[in-house]
Each structure stands twice: as structure tokens, then as C-alpha cells.
CSV table of C-alpha atoms in Angstrom, one decimal:
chain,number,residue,atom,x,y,z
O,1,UNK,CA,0.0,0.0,0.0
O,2,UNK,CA,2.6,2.5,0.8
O,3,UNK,CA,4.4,1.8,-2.4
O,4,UNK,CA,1.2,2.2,-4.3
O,5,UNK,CA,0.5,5.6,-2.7
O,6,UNK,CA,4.1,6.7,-3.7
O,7,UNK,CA,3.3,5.6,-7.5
O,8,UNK,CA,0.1,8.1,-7.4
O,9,UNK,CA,2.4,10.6,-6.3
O,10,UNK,CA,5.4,10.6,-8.1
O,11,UNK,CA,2.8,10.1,-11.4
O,12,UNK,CA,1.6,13.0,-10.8
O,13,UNK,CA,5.0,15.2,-11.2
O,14,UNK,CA,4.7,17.4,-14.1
O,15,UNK,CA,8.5,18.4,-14.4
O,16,UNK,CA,11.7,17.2,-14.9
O,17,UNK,CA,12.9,15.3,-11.0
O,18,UNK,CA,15.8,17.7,-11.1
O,19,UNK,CA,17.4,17.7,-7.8
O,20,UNK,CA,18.5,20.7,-6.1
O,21,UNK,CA,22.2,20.1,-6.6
O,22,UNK,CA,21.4,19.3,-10.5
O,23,UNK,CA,19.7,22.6,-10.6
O,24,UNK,CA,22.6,24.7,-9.0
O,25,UNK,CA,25.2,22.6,-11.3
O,26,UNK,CA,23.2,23.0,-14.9
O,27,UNK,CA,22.8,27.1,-13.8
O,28,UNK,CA,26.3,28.1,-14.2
O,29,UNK,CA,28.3,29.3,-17.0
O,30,UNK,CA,25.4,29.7,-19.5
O,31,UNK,CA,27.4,31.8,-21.9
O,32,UNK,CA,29.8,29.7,-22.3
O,33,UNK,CA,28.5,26.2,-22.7
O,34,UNK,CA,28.5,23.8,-25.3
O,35,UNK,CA,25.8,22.2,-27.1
O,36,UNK,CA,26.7,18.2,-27.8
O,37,UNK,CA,24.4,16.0,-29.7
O,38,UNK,CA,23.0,13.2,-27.8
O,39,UNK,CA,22.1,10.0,-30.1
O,40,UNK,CA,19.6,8.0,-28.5
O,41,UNK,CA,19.9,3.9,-29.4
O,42,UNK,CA,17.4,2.8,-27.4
O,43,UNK,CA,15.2,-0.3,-28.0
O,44,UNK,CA,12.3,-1.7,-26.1
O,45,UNK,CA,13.0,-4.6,-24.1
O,46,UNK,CA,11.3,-7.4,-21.8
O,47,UNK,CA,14.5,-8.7,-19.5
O,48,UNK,CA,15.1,-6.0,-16.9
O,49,UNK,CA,18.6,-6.7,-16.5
O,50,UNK,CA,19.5,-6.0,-19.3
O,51,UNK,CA,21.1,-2.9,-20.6
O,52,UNK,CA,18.8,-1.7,-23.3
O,53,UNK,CA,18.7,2.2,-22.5
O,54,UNK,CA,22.1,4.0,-24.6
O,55,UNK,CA,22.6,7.4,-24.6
O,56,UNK,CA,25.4,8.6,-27.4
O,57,UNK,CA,27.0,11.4,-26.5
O,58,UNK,CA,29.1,12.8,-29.7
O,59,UNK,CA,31.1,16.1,-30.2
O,60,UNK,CA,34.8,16.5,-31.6
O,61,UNK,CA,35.2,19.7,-29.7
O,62,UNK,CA,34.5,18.6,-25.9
O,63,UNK,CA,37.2,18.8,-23.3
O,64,UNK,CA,35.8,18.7,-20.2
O,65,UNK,CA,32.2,17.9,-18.4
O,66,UNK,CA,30.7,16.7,-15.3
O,67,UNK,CA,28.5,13.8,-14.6
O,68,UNK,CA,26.5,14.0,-11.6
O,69,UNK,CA,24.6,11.3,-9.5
O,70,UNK,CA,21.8,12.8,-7.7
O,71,UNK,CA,19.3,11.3,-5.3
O,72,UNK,CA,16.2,11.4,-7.0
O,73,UNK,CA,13.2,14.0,-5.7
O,74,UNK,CA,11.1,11.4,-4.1
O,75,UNK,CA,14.0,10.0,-1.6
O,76,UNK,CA,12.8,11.6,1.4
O,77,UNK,CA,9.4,8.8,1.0
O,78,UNK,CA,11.4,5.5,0.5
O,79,UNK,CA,10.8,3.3,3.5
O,80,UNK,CA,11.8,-0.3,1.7
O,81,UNK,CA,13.5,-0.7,-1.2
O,82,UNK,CA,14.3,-3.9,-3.4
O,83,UNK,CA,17.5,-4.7,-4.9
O,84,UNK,CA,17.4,-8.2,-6.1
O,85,UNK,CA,17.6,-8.9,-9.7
O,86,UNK,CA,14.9,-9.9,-11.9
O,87,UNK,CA,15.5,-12.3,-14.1
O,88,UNK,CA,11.9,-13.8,-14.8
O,89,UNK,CA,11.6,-12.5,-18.4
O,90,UNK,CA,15.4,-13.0,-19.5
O,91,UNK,CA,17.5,-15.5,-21.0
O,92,UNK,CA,20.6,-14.5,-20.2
O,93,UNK,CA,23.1,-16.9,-17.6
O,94,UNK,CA,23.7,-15.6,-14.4
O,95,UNK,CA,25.9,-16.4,-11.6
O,96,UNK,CA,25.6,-16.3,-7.9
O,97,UNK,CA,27.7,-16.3,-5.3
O,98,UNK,CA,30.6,-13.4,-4.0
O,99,UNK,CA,34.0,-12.9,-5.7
O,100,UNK,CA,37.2,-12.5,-3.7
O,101,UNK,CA,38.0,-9.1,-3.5
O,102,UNK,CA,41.0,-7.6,-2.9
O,103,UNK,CA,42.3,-4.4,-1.0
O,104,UNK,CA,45.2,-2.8,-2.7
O,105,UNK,CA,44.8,0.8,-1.5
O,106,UNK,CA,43.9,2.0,2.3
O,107,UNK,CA,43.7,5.1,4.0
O,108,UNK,CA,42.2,6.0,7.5
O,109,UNK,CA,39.1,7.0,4.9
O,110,UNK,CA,39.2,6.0,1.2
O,111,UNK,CA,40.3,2.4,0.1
O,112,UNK,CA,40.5,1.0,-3.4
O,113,UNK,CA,39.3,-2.8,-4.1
O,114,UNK,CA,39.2,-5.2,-6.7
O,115,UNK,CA,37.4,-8.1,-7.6
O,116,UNK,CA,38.1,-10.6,-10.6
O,117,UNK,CA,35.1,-12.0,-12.1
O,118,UNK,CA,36.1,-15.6,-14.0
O,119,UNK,CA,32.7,-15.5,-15.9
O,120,UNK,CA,33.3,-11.8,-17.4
O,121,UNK,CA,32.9,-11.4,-21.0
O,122,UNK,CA,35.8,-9.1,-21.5
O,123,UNK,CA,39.7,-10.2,-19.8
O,124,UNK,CA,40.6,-8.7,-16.8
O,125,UNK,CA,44.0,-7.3,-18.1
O,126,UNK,CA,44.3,-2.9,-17.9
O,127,UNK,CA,46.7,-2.3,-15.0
O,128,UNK,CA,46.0,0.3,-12.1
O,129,UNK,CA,48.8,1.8,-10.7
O,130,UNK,CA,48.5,4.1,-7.0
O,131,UNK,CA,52.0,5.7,-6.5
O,132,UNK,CA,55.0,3.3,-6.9
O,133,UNK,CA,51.9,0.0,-6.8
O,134,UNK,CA,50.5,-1.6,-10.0
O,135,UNK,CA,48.1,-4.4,-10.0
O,136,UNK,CA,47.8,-5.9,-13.2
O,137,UNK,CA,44.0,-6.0,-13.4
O,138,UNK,CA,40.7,-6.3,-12.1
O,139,UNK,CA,37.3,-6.8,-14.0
O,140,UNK,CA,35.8,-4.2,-11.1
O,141,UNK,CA,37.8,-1.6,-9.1
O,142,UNK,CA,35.5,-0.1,-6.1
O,143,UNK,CA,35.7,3.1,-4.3
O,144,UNK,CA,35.1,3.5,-1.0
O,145,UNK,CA,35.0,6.2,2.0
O,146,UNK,CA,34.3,6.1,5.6
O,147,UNK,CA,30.8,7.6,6.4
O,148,UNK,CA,29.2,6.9,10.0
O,149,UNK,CA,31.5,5.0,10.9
O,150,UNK,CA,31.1,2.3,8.2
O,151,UNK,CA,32.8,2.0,5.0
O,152,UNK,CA,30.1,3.0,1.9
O,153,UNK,CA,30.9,2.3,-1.6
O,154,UNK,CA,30.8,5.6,-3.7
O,155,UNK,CA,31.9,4.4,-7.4
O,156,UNK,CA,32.5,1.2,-9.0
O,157,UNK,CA,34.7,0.8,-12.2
O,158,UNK,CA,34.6,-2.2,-14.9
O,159,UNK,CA,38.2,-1.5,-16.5
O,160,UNK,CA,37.3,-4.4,-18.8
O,161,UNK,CA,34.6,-2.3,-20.9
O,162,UNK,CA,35.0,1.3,-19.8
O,163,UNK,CA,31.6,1.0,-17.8
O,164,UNK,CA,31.4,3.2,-14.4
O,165,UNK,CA,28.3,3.6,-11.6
O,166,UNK,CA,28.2,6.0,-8.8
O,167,UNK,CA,25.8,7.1,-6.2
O,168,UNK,CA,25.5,9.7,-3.7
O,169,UNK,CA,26.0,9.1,0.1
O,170,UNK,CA,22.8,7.4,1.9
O,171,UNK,CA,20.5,10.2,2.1
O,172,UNK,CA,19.3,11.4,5.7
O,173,UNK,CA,19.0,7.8,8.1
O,174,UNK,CA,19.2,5.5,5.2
O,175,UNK,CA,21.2,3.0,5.6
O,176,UNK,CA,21.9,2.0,1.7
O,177,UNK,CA,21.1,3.7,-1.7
O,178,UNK,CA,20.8,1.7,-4.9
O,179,UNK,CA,23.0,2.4,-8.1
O,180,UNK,CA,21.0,2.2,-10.9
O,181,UNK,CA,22.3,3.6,-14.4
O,182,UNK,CA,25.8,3.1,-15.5
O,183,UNK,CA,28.0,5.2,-18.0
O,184,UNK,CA,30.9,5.1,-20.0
O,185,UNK,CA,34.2,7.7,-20.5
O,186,UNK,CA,36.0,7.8,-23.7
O,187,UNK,CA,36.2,6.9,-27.3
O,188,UNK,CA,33.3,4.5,-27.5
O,189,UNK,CA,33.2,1.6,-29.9
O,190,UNK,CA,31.3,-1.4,-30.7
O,191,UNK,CA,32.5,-5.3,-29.2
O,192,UNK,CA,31.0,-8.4,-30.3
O,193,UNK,CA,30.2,-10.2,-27.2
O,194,UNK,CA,28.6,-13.5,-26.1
O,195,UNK,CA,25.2,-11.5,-25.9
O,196,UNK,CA,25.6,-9.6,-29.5
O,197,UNK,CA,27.5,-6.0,-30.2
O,198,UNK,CA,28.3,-4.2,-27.2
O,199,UNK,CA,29.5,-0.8,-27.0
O,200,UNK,CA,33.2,-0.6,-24.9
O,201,UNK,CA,35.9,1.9,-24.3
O,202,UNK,CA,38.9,-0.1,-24.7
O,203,UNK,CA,41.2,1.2,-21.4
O,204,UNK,CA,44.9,0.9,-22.0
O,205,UNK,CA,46.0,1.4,-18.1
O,206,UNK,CA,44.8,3.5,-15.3
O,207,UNK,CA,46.2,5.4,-12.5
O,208,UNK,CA,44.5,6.9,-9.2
O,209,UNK,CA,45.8,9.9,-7.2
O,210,UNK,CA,44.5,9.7,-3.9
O,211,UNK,CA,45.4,13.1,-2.8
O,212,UNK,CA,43.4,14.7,-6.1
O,213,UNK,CA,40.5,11.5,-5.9
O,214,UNK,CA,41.6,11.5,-9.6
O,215,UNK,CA,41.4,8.4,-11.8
O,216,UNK,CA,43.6,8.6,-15.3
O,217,UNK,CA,42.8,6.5,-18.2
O,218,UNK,CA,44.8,6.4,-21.1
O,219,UNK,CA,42.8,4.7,-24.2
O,220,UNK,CA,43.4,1.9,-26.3
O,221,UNK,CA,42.5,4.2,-29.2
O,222,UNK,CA,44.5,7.0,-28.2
O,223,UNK,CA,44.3,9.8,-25.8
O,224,UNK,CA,43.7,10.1,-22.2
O,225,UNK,CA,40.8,11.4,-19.7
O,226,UNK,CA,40.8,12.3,-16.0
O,227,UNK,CA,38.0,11.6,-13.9
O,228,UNK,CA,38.2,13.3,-11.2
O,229,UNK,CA,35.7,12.6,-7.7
O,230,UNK,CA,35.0,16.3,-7.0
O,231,UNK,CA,32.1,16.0,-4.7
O,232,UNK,CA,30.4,13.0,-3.1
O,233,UNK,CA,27.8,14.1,0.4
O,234,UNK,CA,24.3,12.9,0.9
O,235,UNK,CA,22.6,14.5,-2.1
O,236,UNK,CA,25.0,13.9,-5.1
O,237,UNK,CA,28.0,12.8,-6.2
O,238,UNK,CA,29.9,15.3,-8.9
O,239,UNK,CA,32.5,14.1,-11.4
O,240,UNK,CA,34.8,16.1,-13.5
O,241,UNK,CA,35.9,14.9,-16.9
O,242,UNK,CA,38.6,15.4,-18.3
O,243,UNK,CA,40.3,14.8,-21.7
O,244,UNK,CA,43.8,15.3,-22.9
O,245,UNK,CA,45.7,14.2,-25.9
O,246,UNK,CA,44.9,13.1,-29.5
O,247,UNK,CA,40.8,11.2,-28.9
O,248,UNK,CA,39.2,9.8,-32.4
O,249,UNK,CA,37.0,12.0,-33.3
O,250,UNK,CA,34.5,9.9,-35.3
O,251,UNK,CA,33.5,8.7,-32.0
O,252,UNK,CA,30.9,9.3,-29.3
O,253,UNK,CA,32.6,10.9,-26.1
O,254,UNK,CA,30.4,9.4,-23.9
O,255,UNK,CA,27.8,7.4,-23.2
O,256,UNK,CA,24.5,6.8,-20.5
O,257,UNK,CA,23.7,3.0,-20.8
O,258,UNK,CA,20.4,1.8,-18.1
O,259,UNK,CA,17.4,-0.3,-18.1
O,260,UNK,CA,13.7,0.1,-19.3
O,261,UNK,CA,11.5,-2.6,-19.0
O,262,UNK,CA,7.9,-0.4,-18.6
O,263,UNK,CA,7.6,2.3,-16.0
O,264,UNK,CA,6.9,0.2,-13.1
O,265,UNK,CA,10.5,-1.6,-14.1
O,266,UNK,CA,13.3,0.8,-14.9
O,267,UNK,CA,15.9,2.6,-14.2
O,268,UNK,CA,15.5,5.2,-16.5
O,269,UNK,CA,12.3,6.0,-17.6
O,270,UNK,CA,12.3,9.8,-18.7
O,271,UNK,CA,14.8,12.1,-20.2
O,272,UNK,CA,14.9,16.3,-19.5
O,273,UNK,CA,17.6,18.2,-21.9
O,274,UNK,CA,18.1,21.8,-22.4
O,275,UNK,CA,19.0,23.2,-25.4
O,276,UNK,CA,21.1,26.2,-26.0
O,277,UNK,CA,19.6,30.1,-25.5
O,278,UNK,CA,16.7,27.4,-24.4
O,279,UNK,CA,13.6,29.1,-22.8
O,280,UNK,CA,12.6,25.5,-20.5
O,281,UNK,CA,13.3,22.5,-20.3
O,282,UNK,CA,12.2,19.7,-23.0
O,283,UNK,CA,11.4,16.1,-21.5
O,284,UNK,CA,10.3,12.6,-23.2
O,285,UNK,CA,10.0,9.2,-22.4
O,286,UNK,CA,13.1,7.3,-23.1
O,287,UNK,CA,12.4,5.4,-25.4
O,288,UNK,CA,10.8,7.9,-27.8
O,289,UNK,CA,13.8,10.4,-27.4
O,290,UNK,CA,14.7,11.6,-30.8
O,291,UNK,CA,18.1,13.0,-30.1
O,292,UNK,CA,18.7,16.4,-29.5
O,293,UNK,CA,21.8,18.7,-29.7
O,294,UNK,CA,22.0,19.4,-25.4
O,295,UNK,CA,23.8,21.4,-23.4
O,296,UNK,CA,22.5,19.7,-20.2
O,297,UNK,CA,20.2,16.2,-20.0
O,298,UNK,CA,18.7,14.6,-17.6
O,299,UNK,CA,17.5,11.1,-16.8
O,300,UNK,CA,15.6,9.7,-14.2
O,301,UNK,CA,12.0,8.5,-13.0
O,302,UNK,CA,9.0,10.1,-11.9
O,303,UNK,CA,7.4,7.0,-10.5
O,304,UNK,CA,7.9,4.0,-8.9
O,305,UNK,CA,10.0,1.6,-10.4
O,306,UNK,CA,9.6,-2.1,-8.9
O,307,UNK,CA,13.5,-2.6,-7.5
O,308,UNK,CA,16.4,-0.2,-7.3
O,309,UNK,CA,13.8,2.8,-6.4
O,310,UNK,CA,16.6,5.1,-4.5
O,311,UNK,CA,18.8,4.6,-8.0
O,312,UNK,CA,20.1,8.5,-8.2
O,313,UNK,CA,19.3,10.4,-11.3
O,314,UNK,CA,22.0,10.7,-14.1
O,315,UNK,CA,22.8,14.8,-14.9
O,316,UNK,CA,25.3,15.1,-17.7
O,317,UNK,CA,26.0,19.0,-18.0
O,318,UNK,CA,29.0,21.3,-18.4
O,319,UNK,CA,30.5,20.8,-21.7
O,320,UNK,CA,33.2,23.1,-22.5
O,321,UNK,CA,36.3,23.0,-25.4
């Protein structure tokens, strides 16, 4: 019942769930922002683990942009929330069970781990170096930082296909947020996998600066990008991007990648963009989209999805030469 009230609710929002910090971020530096076209590749889909939401983003003069990850408007009326996976319309193998993971950087309060996943579709072979340490690979790398007293996971990156997730801080008493959409930094390209074409950024080796919270990749294809963890508290978590170095420039820069099943089953179900010298804000279901040249989108939900309903809303914003 309480879920069911929530759903008449959050139905009933009219605007874009823009988060406060998303709002502040997306105001700032009008004049001098970029517009990047945004290609949406989208197709409907019944397995809701599966990745069928894809978000191009393509511009050969970008430079640097943030991503944010923002609790979503409707946090504050979350009493349960269901993570398990759902794999009742899919076809697709799936293992259980923990992988060992492995600590190779500690501090007080931030720690670096990785995990090796046998089963991966993609080797586990890009090395990460921290200061004089390299380990030769890891299929995910996980940030973490000490909040309340208890270690919270902030940021998880697959070096095997460019793919990264991060979520805000618990917000208020929670005890644990979802992540919900993932994303992808640099020259993105298409993979043949076990599960058909995928798209990958192809990660030749990374480094992390602890002091900076700054993660380096340099790219397969050429060129490098630095990710930098600018901000992480209970409402968002803010990434600067970024890029140095000859990048391809037939390629997409970036990319959102998520989950619609229907409404009720999603992690993204609606996208807000502005456009440049815009008036308002524009907004659309996912899946019909059309693409737009953006120099700030947005994608979220308005109602309740059926697991993962604290998943933060994606803000992509920022672009500059």
C-alpha cells in the first residue's frame, strides 16, 4: 500500500525530478556552454537486466564535463526498497555467489578494491597503478569512503569495458542507496560479445591519485581522460571529466547506458535536456527520445520503479572546449 501511494504521487510530477544540486550545477556558466548531440539507441526490451537504455554522446570539440549522480526528488518517501535482480523474463546466464576481493589501496578513509570476475565477458587485463603499486588487473575496481562510521561504496569501475556507476551518500537515516544507471568515459566503440554487439571503451592502463581523488585512463584508441571525484555528500555525487591528448574524433565521447523494461520496471524511464539560449526545459520518455543537440540532460524517474527505487538520477551537464 505504501508503495502504491508513492506511485500516485510521483505520477503525478509534471517536471523534470531535477534535484536541487542538479539545478545549482546546470545554472552556471550559461554563456559559455556547449551544445553536444546526444544520439539516443534505445530499444524496447522485456529482460530487466539488461542494458537496453544507450545514450550517445558525440562532439569532436569537448574537453571537459561533469556527470552527476543525484538522489532522486522522491528520496525523502522511501521506507523499503528492493534490490534483487529480476530475471523472470530473461534469457541470459547468471551467476551467484561473492568474488574475492582484494584491498590494494587503504587510507584512515578511502580504500581502493578489486574483484576478478572468471565468468566476465571481457579479460581482466588494464593495470592500475597508486603511487609506486600496480596491479595488473581487475574486472571491477570499487571506491570506498568512511561515512558513519562504516565503509560506503561511492563508485565502482569495470576496467574491462570502460563502464562506471556512482551514487550519492545514503540520504538522511538510510542505511543504503541503490546504483541504478551506469556510464561510459572515452572513445566508444562497438564489441561483439557472447550477448551480441556491445559498445566498450577499450582502457589501455589507469592510475589513481588519492590526494586529487583522480582516476587517469589512457585509451586503447588514443588519448587520455581524468576523472576526477569532485564532490560525493548525501545529495550527489559530482565528477569532473577530463580529456587530454589526440581522442578519435568519429566517436561518441560518452555514453549513459540503463534499463527500461515499462515504468513500473526501470531505471530510467524519462529524459529532460536543455537546449542552448533554451527558454525550459524539454522532456520525453526514453524510449521515444529523438536525439537532440543538449547542453544539459537529464534522466531519471518520476514514478515508482519495482527494485532499485533510491537509484540517483544521471545529470550530464557542463561541456566546454
Amino acid at each position: 500500500m505504501r508503495l502504491f501511494r508513492l506511485a500516485c504521487v510521483l505520477s503525478c510530477l509534471a517536471a523534470p525530478a531535477l534535484t536541487a544540486p542538479a539545478q545549482a550545477e546546470g545554472a552556471k556558466d550559461l554563456v559559455n556552454e556547449l551544445a553536444v548531440k546526444v544520439v539516443n539507441k534505445s530499444t524496447p526490451e522485456l529482460c530487466a537486466e539488461r542494458d537496453n537504455v544507450e545514450l550517445d554522446f558525440v562532439s569532436p570539440e569537448v574537453r571537459h564535463f561533469t556527470i552527476q549522480a543525484a538522489h532522486p526528488s522522491y528520496i525523502g518517501m522511501i521506507s523499503t526498497d528492493r534490490w534483487a535482480p529480476d530475471f523472470s523474463a530473461c534469457n541470459i546466464p547468471h551467476a551467484e555467489g561473492a568474488l574475492p576481493r582484494k584491498t590494494f589501496f587503504e587510507t584512515p578513509t578511502l580504500w581502493l578494491t578489486g574483484l576478478t570476475d572468471p565468468d566476465f565477458w571481457r579479460p581482466a587485463n588494464v593495470p592500475i597503478r597508486v603511487g609506486d603499486h600496480v596491479e595488473p588487473g581487475f574486472n571491477y575496481i570499487q571506491l570506498w569512503m568512511l561515512f558513519r562510521e562504516r565503509a560506503e561504496e561511492v563508485l565502482v569501475l569495470y576496467p574491462s569495458d570502460g563502464n562506471w556507476r556512482i551514487r550519492p551518500l545514503p540520504f538522511g537515516d538510510m542505511r543504503w542507496t541503490a546504483y541504478g544507471s551506469s556510464f561510459q568515459i572515452g572513445p566508444l566503440e562497438i564489441q561483439d560479445s557472447p550477448a551480441g554487439p556491445r559498445p566498450i571503451v577499450a582502457i589501455k592502463d589507469i592510475a589513481f591519485d588519492p590526494a586529487k581523488k583522480a582516476f587517469t585512463l589512457n585509451f586503447v584508441r588514443g588519448g587520455s581522460a581524468t576523472v576526477t571525484v569532485r564532490q560525493v555528500d548525501q545529495d550527489h555525487v559530482a565528477l569532473d571529466v577530463a580529456y587530454s591528448g589526440a581522442l578519435p574524433g568519429n566517436l561518441p565521447f560518452a555514453a549513459l547506458r540503463s534499463m527500461y523494461s515499462n515504468e513500473s520496471n526501470a531505471d530510467v524511464a524519462r529524459i529532460a535536456w536543455r537546449v542552448k539560449d533554451g527558454k525550459g526545459w524539454e522532456e520525453s520518455p526514453v524510449l521515444s527520445f529523438p536525439g537532440a543537440l543538449v547542453t544539459e540532460l537529464w534522466a531519471g524517474r518520476h514514478s515508482a520503479s519495482r527494485h532499485n527505487l533510491s537509484a540517483p538520477d544521471m545529470v550530464f551537464s557542463h561541456f566546454q572546449p
